[in-house]
mmCIF file of C-alpha atoms and ligand atoms in Angstrom:
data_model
loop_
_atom_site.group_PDB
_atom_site.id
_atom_site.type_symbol
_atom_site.label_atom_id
_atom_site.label_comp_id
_atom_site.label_asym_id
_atom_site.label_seq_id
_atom_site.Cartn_x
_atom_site.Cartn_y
_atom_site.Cartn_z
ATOM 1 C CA UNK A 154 0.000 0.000 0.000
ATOM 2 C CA UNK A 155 1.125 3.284 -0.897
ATOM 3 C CA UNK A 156 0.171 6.758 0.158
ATOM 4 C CA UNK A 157 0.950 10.070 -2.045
ATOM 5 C CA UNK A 158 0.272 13.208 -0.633
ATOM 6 C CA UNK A 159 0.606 15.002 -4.666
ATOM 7 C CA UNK A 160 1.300 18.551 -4.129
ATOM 8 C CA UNK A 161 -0.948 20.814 -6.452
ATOM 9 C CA UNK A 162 1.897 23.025 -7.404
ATOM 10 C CA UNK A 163 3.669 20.039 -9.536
ATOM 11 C CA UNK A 164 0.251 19.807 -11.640
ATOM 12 C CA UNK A 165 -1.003 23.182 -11.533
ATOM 13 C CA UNK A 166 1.094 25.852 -11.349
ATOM 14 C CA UNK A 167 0.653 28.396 -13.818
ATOM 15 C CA UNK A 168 -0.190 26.013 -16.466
ATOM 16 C CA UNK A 169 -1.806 22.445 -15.968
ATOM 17 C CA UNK A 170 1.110 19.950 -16.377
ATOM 18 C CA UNK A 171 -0.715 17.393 -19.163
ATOM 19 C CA UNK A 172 3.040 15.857 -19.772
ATOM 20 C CA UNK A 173 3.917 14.953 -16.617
ATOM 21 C CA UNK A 174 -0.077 14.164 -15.852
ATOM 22 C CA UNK A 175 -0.178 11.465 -18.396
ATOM 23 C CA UNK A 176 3.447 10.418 -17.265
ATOM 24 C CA UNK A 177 1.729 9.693 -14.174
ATOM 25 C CA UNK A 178 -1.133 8.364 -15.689
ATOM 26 C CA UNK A 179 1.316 5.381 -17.221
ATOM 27 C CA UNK A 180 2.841 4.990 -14.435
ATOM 28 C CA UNK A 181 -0.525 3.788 -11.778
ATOM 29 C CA UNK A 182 -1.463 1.788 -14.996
ATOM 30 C CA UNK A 183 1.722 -0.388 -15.011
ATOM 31 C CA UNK A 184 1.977 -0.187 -10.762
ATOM 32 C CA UNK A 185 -1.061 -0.751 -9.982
ATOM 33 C CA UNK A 186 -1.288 -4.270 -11.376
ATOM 34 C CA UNK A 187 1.314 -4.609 -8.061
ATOM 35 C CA UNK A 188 0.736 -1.963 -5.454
ATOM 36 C CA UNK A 189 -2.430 -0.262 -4.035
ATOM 37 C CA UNK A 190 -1.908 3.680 -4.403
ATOM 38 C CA UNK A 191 -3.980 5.935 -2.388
ATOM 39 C CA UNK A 192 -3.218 9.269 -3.908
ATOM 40 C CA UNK A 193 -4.407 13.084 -2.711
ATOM 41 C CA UNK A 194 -4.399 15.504 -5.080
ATOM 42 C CA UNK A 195 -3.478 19.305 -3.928
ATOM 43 C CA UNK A 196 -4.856 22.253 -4.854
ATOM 44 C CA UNK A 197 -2.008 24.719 -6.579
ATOM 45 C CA UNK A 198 -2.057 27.828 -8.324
ATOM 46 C CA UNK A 199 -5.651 27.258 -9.228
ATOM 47 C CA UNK A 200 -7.260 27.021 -6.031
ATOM 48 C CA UNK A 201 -4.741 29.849 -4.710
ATOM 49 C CA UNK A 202 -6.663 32.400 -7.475
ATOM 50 C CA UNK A 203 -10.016 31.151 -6.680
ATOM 51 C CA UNK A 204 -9.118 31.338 -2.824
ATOM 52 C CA UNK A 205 -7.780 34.849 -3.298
ATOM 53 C CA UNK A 206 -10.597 36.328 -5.651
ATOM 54 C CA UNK A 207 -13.049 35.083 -3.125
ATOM 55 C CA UNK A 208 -11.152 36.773 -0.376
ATOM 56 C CA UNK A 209 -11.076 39.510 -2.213
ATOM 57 C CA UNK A 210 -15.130 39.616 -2.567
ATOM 58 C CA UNK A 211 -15.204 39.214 1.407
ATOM 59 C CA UNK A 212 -16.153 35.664 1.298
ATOM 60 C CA UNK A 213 -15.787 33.943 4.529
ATOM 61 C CA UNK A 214 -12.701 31.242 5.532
ATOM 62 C CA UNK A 215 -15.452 28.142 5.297
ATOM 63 C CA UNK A 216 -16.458 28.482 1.997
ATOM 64 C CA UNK A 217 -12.924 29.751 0.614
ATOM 65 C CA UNK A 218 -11.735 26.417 1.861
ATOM 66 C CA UNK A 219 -14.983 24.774 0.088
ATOM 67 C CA UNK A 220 -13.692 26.254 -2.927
ATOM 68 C CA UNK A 221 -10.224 25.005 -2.602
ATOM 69 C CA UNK A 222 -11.718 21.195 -1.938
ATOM 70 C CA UNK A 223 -13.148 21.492 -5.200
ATOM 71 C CA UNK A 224 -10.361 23.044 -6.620
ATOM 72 C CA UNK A 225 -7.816 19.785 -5.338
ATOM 73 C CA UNK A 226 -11.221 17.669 -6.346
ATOM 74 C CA UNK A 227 -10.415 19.106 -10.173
ATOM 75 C CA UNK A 228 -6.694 18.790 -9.865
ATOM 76 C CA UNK A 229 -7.172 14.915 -8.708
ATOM 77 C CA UNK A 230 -10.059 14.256 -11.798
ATOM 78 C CA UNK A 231 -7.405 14.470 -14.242
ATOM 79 C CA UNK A 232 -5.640 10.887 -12.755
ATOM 80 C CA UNK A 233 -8.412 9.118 -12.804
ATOM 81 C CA UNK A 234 -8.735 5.885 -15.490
ATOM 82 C CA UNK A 235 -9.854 2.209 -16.109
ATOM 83 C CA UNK A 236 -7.628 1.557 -13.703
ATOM 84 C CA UNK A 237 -8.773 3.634 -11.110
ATOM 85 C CA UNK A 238 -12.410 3.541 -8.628
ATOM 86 C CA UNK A 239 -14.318 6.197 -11.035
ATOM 87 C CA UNK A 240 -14.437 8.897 -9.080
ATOM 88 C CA UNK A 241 -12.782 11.452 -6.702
ATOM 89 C CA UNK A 242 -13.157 9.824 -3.449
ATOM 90 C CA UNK A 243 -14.794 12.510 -1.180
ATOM 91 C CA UNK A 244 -14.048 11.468 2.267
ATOM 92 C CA UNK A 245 -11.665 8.973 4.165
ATOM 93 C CA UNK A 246 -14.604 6.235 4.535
ATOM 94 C CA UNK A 247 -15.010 6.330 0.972
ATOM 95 C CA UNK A 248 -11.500 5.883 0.179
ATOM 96 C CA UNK A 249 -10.891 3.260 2.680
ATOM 97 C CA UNK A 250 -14.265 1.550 0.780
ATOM 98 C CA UNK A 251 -13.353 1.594 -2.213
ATOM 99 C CA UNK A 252 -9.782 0.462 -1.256
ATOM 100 C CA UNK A 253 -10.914 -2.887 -1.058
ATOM 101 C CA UNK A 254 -11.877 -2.996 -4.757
ATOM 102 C CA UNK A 255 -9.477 -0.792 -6.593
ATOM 103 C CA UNK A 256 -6.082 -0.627 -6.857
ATOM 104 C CA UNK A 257 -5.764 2.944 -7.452
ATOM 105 C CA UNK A 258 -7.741 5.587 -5.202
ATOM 106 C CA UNK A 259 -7.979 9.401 -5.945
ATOM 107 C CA UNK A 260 -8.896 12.164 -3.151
ATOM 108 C CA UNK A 261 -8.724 15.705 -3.019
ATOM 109 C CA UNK A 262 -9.572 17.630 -0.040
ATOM 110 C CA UNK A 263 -12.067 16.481 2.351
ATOM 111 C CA UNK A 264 -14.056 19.420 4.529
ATOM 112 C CA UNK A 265 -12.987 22.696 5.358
ATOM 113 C CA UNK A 266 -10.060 23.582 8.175
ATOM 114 C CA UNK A 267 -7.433 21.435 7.061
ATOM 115 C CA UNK A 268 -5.118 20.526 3.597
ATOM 116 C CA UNK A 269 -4.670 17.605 1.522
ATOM 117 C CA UNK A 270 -1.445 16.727 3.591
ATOM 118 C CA UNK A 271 -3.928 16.681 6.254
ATOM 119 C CA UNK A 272 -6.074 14.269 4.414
ATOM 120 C CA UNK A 273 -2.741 12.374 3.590
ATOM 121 C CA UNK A 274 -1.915 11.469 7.018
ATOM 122 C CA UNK A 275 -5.954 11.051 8.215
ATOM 123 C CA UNK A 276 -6.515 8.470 5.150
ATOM 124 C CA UNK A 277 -3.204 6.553 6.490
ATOM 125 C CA UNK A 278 -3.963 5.947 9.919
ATOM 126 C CA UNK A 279 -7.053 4.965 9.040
ATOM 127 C CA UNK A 280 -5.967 2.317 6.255
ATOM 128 C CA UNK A 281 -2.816 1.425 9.083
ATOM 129 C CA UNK A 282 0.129 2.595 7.070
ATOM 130 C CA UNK A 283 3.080 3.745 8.090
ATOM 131 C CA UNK A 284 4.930 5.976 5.692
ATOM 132 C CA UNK A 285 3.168 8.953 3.314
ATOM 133 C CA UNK A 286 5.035 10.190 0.254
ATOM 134 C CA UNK A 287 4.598 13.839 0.308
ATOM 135 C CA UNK A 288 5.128 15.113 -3.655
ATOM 136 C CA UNK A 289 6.191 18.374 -3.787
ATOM 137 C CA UNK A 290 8.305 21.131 -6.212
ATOM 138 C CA UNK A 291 10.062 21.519 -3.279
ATOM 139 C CA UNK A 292 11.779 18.182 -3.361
ATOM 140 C CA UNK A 293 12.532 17.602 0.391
ATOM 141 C CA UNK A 294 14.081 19.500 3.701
ATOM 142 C CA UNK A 295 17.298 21.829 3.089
ATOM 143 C CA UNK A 296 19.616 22.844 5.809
ATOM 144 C CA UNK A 297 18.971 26.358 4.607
ATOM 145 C CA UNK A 298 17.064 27.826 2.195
ATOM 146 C CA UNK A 299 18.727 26.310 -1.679
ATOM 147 C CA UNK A 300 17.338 29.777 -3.609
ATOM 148 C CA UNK A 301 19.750 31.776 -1.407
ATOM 149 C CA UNK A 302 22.556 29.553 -1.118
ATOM 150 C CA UNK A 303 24.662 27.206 -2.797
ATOM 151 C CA UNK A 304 26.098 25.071 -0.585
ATOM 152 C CA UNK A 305 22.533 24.626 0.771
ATOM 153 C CA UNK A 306 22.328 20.356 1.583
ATOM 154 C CA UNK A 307 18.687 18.255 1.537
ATOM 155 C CA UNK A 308 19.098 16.644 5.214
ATOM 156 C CA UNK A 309 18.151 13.065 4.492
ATOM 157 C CA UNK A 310 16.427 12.566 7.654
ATOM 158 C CA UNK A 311 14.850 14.515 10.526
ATOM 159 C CA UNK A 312 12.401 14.213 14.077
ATOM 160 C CA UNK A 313 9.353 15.436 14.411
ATOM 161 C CA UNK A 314 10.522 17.641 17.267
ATOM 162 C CA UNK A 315 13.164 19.246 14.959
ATOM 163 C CA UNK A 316 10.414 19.836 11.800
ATOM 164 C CA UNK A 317 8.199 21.479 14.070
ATOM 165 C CA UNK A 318 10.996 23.811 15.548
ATOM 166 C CA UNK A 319 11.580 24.397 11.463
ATOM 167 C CA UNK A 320 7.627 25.164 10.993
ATOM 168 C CA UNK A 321 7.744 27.261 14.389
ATOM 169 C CA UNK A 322 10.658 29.388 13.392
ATOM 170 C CA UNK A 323 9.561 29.975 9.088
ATOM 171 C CA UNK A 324 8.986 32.978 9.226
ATOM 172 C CA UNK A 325 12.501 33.933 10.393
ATOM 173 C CA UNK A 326 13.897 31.653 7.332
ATOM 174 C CA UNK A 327 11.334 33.194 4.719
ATOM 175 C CA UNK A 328 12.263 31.391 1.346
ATOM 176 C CA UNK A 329 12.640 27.938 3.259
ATOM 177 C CA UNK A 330 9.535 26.405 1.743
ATOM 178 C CA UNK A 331 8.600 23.804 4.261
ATOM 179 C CA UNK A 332 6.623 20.588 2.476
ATOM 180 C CA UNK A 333 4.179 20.057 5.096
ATOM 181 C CA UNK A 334 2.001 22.116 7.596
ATOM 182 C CA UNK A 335 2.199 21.889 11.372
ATOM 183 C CA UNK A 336 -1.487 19.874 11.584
ATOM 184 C CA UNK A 337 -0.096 17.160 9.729
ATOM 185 C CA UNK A 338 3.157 17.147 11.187
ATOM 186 C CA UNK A 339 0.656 16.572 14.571
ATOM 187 C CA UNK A 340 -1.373 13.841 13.001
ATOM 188 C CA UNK A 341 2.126 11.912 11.659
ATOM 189 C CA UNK A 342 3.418 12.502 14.758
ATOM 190 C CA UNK A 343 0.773 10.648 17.436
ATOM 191 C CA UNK A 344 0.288 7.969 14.880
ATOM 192 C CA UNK A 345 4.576 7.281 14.302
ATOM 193 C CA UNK A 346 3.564 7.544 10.321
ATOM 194 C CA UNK A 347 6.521 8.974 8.389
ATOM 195 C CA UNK A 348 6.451 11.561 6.022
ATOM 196 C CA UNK A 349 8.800 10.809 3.108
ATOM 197 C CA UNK A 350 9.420 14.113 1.642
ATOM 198 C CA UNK A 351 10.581 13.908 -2.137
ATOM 199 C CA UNK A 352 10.081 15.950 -5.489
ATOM 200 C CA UNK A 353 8.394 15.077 -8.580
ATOM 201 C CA UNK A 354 10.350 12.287 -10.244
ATOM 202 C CA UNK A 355 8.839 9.328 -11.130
ATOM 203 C CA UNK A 356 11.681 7.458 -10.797
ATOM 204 C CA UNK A 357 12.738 8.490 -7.613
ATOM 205 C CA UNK A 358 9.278 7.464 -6.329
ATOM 206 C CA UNK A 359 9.660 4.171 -7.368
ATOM 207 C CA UNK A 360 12.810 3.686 -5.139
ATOM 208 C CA UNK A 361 10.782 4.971 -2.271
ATOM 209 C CA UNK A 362 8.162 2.731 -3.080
ATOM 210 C CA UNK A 363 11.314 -0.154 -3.182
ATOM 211 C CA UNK A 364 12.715 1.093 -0.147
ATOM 212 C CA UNK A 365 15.510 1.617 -2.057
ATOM 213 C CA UNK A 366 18.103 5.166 -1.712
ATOM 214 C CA UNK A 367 16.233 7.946 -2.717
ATOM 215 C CA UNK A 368 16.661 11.873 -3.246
ATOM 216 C CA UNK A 369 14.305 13.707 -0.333
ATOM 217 C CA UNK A 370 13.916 13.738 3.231
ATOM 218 C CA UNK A 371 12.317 11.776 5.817
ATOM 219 C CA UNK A 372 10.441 13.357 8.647
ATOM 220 C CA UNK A 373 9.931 10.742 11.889
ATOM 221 C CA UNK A 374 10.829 9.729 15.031
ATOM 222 C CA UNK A 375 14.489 9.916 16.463
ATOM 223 C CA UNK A 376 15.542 6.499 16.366
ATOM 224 C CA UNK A 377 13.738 5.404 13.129
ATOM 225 C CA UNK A 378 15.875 4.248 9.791
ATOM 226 C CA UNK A 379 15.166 3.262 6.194
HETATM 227 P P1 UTP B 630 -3.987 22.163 -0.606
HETATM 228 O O1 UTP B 630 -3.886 20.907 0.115
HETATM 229 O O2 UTP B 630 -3.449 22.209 -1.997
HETATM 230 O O3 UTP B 630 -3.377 23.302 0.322
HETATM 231 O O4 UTP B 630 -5.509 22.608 -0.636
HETATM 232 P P2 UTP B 630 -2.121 24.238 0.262
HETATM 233 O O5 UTP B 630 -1.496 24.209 1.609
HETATM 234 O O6 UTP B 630 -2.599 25.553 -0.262
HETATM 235 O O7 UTP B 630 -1.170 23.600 -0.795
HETATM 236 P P3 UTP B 630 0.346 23.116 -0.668
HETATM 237 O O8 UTP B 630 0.328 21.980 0.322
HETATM 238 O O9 UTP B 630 1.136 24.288 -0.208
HETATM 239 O O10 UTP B 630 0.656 22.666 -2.087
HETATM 240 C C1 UTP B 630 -5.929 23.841 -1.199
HETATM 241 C C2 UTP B 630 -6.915 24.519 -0.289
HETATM 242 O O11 UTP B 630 -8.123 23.755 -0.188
HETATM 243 C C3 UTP B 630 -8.667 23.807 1.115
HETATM 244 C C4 UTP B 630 -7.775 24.768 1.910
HETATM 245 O O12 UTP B 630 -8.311 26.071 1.772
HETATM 246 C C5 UTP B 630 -6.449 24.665 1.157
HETATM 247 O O13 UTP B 630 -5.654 25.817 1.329
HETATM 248 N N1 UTP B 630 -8.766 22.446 1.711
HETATM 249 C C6 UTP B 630 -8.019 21.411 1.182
HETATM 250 C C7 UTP B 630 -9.613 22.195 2.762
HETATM 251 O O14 UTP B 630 -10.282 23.101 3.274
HETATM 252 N N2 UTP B 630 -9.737 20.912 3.257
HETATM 253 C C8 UTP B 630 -9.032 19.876 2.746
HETATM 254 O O15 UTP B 630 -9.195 18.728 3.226
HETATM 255 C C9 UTP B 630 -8.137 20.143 1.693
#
């Protein structure tokens, strides 16, 4: 069993990414026939415009968070297929459902207050999994922020305690794009689920999936190893 937490900003960022989409799309096909993927779709640039247009029109935080639901809902519609359960699963029972039939099970967002990380790490402690794959452009936790300097190095592995201190202290690092959000960090965290932070290659993901070396970083507990 797999779960991918896909970040929306690898599939729609300015433009929707068809190329790498149908990349993707090949990829559950031929993986699919071997491993169950549970896969969350984020929001990106999309739902950011729609989210900030209705702020702008003095919508309230509930439905500007309805609105990004359906924008990750969209986002995850374009991975669906034959060899997929046909639609976007809209909560963690229905996932978990239709789990036991499919091999391949898309989510977006499920209700208002939280993200699709959030529905990441809800979906795997309620399936029992252990480890979530969190996509992202970011590709993983630096030592410092990689825009601003060179010698900046992905750490391979950190604790919970230390990502929070990270999350806790962003806004003195500004440019440190963190992969994750504090609520999941809490979820991961009570539940000993690691977060396997990595970028958008396909290839890498398969070592992850292998449990084989991989480029990213993994968030846990202390004394864990891979
Ligand atoms: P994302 O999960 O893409 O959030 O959902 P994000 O934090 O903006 O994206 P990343 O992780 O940095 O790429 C988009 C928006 O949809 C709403 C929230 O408003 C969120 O900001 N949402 C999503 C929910 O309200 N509930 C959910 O379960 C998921």
């Amino acid at each position: 069993m797999v779960v991918i937490s896909l970040g929306g900003s690898i599939i729609a960022g300015d433009e929707i990414n068809a190329n790498y989409l149908t990349t993707f799309r090949h990829f559950l096909q031929e993986k699919s026939k071997r491993v169950k993927f549970y896969i969350v779709v984020g929001g990106g640039r999309i739902a950011r415009k729609y989210i900030q247009a209705g702020f702008r029109m003095g919508l309230d935080q509930y439905i500007l968070d309805k609105i990004g639901i359906m924008s990750t809902r969209l986002n995850a519609s374009l991975l669906l297929g034959e060899y997929s359960y046909p639609r976007v699963a809209e909560s963690i029972e229905e996932a978990y459902i239709a789990g036991r039939s499919y091999n391949v099970v898309l989510l977006g967002g499920t209700e208002p207050g939280h993200t699709t990380d959030g529905v990441s790490l809800l979906l795997a402690e309620r399936i029992g999994e252990k480890r979530v794959i969190n996509m992202t452009s970011v590709g993983g936790i630096y030592d410092k922020d990689p825009h601003k300097y060179e010698d900046a190095e992905i750490l391979h592995r950190i604790s919970f305690e230390n990502a929070e201190k990270m999350f806790l202290n962003r806004k003195m690092n500004a440019g440190l794009n963190l992969p994750f959000d504090l609520l999941s960090l809490k979820i991961a965290e009570r539940s000993g689920i690691e977060i396997y932070a990595i970028g958008k290659d396909l290839r890498n993901l398969e070592r992850v999936i292998n449990n084989e070396d991989f480029e990213g970083t993994v968030i846990g507990s202390i004394h864990g190893g891979h």
